[in-house]
Short mmCIF file of C-alpha atoms and ligand atoms in Angstrom, two decimals:
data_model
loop_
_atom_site.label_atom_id
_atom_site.label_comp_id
_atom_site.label_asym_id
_atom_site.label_seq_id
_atom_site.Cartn_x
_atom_site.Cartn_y
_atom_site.Cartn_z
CA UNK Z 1 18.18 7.28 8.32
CA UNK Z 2 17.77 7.92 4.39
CA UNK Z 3 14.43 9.44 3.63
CA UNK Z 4 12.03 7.32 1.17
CA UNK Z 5 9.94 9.62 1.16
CA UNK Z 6 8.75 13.31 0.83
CA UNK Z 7 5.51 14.79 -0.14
CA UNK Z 8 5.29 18.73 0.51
CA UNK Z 9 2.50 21.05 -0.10
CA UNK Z 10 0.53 18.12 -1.58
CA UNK Z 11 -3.10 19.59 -2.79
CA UNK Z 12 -5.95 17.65 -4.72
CA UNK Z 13 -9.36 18.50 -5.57
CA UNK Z 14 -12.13 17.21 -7.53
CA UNK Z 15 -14.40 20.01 -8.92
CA UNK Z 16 -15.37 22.35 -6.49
CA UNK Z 17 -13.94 19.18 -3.61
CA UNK Z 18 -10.98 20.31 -1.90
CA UNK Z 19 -9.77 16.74 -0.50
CA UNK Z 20 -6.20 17.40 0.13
CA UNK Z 21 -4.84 20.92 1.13
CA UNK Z 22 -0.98 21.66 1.74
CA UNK Z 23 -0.52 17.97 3.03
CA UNK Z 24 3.19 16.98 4.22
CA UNK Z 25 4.65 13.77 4.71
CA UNK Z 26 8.26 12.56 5.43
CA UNK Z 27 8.96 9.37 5.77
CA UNK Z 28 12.28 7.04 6.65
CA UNK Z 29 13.57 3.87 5.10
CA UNK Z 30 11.65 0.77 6.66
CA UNK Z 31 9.39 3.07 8.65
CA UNK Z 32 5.55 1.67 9.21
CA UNK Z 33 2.74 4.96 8.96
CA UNK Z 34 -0.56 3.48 9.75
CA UNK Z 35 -3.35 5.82 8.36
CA UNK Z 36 -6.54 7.09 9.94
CA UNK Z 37 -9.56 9.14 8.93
CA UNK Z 38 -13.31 9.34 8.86
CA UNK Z 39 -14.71 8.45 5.41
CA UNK Z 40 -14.25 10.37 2.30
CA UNK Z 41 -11.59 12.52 4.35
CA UNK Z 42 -9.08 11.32 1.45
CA UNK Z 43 -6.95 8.11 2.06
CA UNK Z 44 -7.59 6.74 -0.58
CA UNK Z 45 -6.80 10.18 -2.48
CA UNK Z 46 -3.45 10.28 -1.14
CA UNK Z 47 -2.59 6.62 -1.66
CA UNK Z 48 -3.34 7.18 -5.48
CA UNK Z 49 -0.96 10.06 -5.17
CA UNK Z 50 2.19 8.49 -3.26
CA UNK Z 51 1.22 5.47 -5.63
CA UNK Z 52 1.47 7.93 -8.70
CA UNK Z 53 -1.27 6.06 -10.39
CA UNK Z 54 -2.98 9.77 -9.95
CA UNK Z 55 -0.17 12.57 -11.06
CA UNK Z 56 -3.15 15.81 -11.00
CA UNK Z 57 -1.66 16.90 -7.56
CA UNK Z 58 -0.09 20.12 -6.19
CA UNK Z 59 2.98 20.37 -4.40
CA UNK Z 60 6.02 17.64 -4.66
CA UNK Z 61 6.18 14.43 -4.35
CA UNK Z 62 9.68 12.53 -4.10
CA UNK Z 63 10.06 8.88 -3.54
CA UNK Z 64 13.66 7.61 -3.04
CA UNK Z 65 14.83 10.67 -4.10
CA UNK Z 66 13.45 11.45 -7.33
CA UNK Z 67 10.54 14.02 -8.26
CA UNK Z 68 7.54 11.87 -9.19
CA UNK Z 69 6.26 15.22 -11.58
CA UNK Z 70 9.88 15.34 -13.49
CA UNK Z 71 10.42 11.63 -14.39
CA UNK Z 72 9.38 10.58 -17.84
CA UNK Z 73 7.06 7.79 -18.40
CA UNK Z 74 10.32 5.25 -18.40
CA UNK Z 75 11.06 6.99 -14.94
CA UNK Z 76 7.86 6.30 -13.61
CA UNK Z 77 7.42 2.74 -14.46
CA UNK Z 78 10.62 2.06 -13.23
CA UNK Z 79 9.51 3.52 -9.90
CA UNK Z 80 6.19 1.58 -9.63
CA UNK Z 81 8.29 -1.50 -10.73
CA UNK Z 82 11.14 -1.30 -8.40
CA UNK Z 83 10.29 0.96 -5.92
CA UNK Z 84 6.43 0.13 -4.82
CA UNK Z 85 3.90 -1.85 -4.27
CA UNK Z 86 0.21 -1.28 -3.45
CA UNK Z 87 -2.73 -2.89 -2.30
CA UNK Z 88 -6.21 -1.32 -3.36
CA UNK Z 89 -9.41 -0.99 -1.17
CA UNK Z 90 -11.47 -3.17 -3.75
CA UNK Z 91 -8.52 -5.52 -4.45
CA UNK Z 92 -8.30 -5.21 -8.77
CA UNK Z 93 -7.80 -8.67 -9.09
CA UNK Z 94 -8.53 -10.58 -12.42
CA UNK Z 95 -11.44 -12.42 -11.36
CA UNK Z 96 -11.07 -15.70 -13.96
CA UNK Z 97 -7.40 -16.01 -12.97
CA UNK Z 98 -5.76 -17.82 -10.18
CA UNK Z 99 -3.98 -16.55 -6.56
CA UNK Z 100 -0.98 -17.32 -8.35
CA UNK Z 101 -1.97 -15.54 -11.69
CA UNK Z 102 -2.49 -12.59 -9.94
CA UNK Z 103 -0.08 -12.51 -7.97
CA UNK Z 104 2.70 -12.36 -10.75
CA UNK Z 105 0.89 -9.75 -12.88
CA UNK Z 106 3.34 -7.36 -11.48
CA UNK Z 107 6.42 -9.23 -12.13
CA UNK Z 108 5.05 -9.94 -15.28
CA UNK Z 109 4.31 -6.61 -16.70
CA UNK Z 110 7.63 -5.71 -15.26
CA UNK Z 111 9.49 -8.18 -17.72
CA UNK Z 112 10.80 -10.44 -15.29
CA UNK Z 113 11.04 -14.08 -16.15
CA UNK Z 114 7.93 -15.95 -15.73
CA UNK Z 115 9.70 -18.91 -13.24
CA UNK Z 116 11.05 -16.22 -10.96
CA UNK Z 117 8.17 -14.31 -11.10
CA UNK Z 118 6.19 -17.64 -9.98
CA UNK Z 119 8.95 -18.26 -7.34
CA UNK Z 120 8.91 -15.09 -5.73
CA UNK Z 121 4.98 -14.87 -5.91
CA UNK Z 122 4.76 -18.50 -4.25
CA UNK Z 123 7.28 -17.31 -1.47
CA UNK Z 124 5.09 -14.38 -0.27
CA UNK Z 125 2.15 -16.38 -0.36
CA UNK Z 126 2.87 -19.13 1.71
CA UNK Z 127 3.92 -16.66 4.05
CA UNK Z 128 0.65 -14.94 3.77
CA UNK Z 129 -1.03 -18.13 3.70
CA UNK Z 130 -3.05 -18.24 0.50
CA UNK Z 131 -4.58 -20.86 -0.91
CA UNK Z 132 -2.40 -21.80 -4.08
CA UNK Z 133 -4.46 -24.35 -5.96
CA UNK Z 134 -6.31 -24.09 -9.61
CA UNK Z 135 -9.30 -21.84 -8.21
CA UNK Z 136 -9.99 -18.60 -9.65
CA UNK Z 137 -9.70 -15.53 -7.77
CA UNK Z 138 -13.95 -14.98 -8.11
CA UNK Z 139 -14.71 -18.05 -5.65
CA UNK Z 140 -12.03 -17.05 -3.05
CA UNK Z 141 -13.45 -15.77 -0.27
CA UNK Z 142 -13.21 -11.48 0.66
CA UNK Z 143 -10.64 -12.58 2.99
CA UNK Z 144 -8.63 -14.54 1.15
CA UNK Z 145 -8.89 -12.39 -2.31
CA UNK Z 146 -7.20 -9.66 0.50
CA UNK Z 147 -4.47 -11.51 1.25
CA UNK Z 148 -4.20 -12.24 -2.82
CA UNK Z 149 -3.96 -8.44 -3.11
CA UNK Z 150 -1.24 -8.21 -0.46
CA UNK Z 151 0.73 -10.89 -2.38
CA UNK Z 152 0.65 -8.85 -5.68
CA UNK Z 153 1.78 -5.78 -3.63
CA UNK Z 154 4.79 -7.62 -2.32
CA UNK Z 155 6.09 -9.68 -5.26
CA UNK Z 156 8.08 -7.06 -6.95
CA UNK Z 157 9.89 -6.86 -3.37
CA UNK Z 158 9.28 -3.02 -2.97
CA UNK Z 159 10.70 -0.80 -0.95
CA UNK Z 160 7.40 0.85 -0.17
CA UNK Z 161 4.20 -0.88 0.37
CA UNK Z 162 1.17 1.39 -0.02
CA UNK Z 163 -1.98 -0.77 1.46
CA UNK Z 164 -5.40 0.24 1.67
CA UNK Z 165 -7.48 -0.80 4.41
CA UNK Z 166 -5.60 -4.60 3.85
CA UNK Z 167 -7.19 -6.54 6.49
CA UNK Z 168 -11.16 -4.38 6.14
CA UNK Z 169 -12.39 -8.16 5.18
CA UNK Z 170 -10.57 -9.84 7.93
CA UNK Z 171 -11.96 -11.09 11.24
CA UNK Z 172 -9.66 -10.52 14.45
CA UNK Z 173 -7.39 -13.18 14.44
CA UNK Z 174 -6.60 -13.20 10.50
CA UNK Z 175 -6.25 -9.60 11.02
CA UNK Z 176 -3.61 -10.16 13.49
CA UNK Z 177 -2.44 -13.07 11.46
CA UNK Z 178 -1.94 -11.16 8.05
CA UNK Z 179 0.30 -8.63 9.98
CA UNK Z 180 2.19 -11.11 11.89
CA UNK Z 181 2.95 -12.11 8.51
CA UNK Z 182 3.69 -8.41 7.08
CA UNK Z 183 6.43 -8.17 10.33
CA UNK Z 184 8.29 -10.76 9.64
CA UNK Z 185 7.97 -10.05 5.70
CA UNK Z 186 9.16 -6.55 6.93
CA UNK Z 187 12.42 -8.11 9.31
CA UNK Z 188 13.40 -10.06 5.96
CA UNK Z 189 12.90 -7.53 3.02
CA UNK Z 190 13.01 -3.85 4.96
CA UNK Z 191 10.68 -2.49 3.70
CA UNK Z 192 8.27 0.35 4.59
CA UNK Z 193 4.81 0.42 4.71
CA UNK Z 194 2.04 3.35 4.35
CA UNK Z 195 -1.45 1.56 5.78
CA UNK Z 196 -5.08 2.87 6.10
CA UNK Z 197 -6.08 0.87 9.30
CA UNK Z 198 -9.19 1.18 11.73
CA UNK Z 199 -8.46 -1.38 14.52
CA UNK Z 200 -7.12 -0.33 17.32
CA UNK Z 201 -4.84 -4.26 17.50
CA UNK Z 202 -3.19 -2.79 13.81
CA UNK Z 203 -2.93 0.86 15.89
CA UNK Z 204 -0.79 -0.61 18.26
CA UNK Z 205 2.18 -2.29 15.79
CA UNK Z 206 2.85 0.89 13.31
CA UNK Z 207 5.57 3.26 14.16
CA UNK Z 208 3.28 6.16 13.78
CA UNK Z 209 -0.30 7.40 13.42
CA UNK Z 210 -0.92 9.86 11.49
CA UNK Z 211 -4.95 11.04 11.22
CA UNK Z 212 -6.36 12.99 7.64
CA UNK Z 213 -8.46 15.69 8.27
CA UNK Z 214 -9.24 18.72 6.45
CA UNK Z 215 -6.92 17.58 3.93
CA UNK Z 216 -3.71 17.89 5.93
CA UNK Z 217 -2.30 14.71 8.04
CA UNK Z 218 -1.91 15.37 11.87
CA UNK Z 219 0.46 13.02 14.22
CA UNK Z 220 -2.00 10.90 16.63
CA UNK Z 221 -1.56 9.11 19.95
CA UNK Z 222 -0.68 5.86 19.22
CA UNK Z 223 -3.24 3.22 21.66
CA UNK Z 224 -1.34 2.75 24.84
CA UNK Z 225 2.32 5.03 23.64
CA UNK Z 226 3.84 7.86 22.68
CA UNK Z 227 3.22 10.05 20.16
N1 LIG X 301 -12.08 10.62 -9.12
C1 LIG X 301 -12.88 11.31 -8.30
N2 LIG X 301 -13.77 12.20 -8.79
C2 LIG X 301 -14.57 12.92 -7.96
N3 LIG X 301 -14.56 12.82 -6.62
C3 LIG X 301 -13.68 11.96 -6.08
C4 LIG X 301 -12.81 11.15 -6.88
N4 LIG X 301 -12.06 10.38 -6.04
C5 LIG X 301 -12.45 10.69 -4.80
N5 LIG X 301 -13.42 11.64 -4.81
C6 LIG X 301 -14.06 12.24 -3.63
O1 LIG X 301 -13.03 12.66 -2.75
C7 LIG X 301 -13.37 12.41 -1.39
C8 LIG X 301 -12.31 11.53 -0.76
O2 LIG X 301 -12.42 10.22 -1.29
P1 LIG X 301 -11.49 9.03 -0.81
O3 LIG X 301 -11.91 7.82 -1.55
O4 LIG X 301 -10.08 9.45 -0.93
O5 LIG X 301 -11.89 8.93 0.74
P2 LIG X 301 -11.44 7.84 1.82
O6 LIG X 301 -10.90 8.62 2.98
O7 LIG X 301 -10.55 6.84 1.21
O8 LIG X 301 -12.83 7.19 2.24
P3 LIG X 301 -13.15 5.66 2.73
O9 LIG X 301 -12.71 5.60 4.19
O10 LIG X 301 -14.65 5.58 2.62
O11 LIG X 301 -12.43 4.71 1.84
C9 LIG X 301 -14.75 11.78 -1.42
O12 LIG X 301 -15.70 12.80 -1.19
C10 LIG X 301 -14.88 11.24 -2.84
O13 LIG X 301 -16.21 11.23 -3.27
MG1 LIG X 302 -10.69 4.80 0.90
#
């Protein structure tokens, strides 16, 4: 199984905040980690990290192969372009523009042609079902503006999603919906998938939990298996 993955030794602190402290983290192609911690233990903090939007970490970090602290800035956009995708906590979508508008900001920045952009976007969101008409993003509802932000993660087909708490607006059954969705997105593309997740229904579909505390990540029961 080829590694996507590798973070050793990872340490991050904010001031006088130790959040993360000598955290490892190996993971395999197509693999699904779902996430768990109390609040302000640092999920978020380590997303931002494996996401290298925040590069002020300790340790190494490799994704696909290639040391996130050693690539130039052409080496890093290439990775956030081709290799990931990420869904954040509060969503960062453009409030005035459309599902569809936002959805292709990815492909966009990336320089692929608009029309493909659009095609791939549309694909991933019927599949999520979003609603695709004129509305902007601002009178979607928190549920659907999620599955927006899932959209954008996906449309540069990544090979690693990075999602952050992506169903915390959803009731039960789009919950289980949205991820009924992400499985079969994940049989046809193959890709893997870091999540921060509370409900025990989500629990039960990863691969492995892993639980943040005192900065390190520790391997959990999963509800009802194995380790
Ligand atoms: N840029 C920053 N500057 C200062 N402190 C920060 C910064 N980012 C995060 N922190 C602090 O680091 C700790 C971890 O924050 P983080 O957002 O990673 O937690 P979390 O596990 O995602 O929490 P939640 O479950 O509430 O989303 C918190 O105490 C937070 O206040
Ligand atoms: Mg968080």
């Amino acid at each position: 199984m080829d590694t996507i993955l590798r973070a050793e030794g990872i340490g991050r602190s904010f001031g006088d905040l130790r959040v993360l402290d000598g955290l490892d983290l190996t993971m395999d192609q197509g693999e699904f980690i779902g996430i768990v911690g109390r609040s302000g233990t640092g999920k978020s903090t380590l997303l931002g990290i494996l996401g290298t939007h925040d590069l002020e970490y300790e340790g190494r970090l490799e994704l696909g192969g290639r040391d996130v602290k050693a690539e130039d800035s052409a080496g890093l956009a290439s990775l956030r372009r081709d290799f990931l995708g990420y869904v954040f906590q509060d969503f960062h979508l453009l409030p005035e523009l459309t599902a569809v508008e936002n959805a292709i900001l990815p492909a966009v920045f990336s320089g692929r042609d608009a029309e493909s952009a659009r095609n791939s976007a549309i694909d991933v969101m019927s599949h999520l079902g979003v609603r695709m008409d004129g509305t902007p993003t601002a009178m979607l509802s928190r549920g659907e503006r999620q599955r927006v932000a899932v959209a954008r993660g996906l449309v540069n087909r990544p090979r690693l999603l990075l999602a952050d708490e992506p169903s915390a607006s959803l009731d039960d059954e789009n919950e289980n919906i949205l991820f009924d969705m992400l499985d079969d997105l994940r049989k046809r593309q193959g890709f893997a998938m870091i999540a921060v997740v509370h409900s025990l229904s989500v629990l039960s579909r990863v691969d492995r939990v892993m639980e943040l505390s005192e900065g390190r990540l520790h391997p959990v029961r999963k509800p009802g298996g194995a380790v």
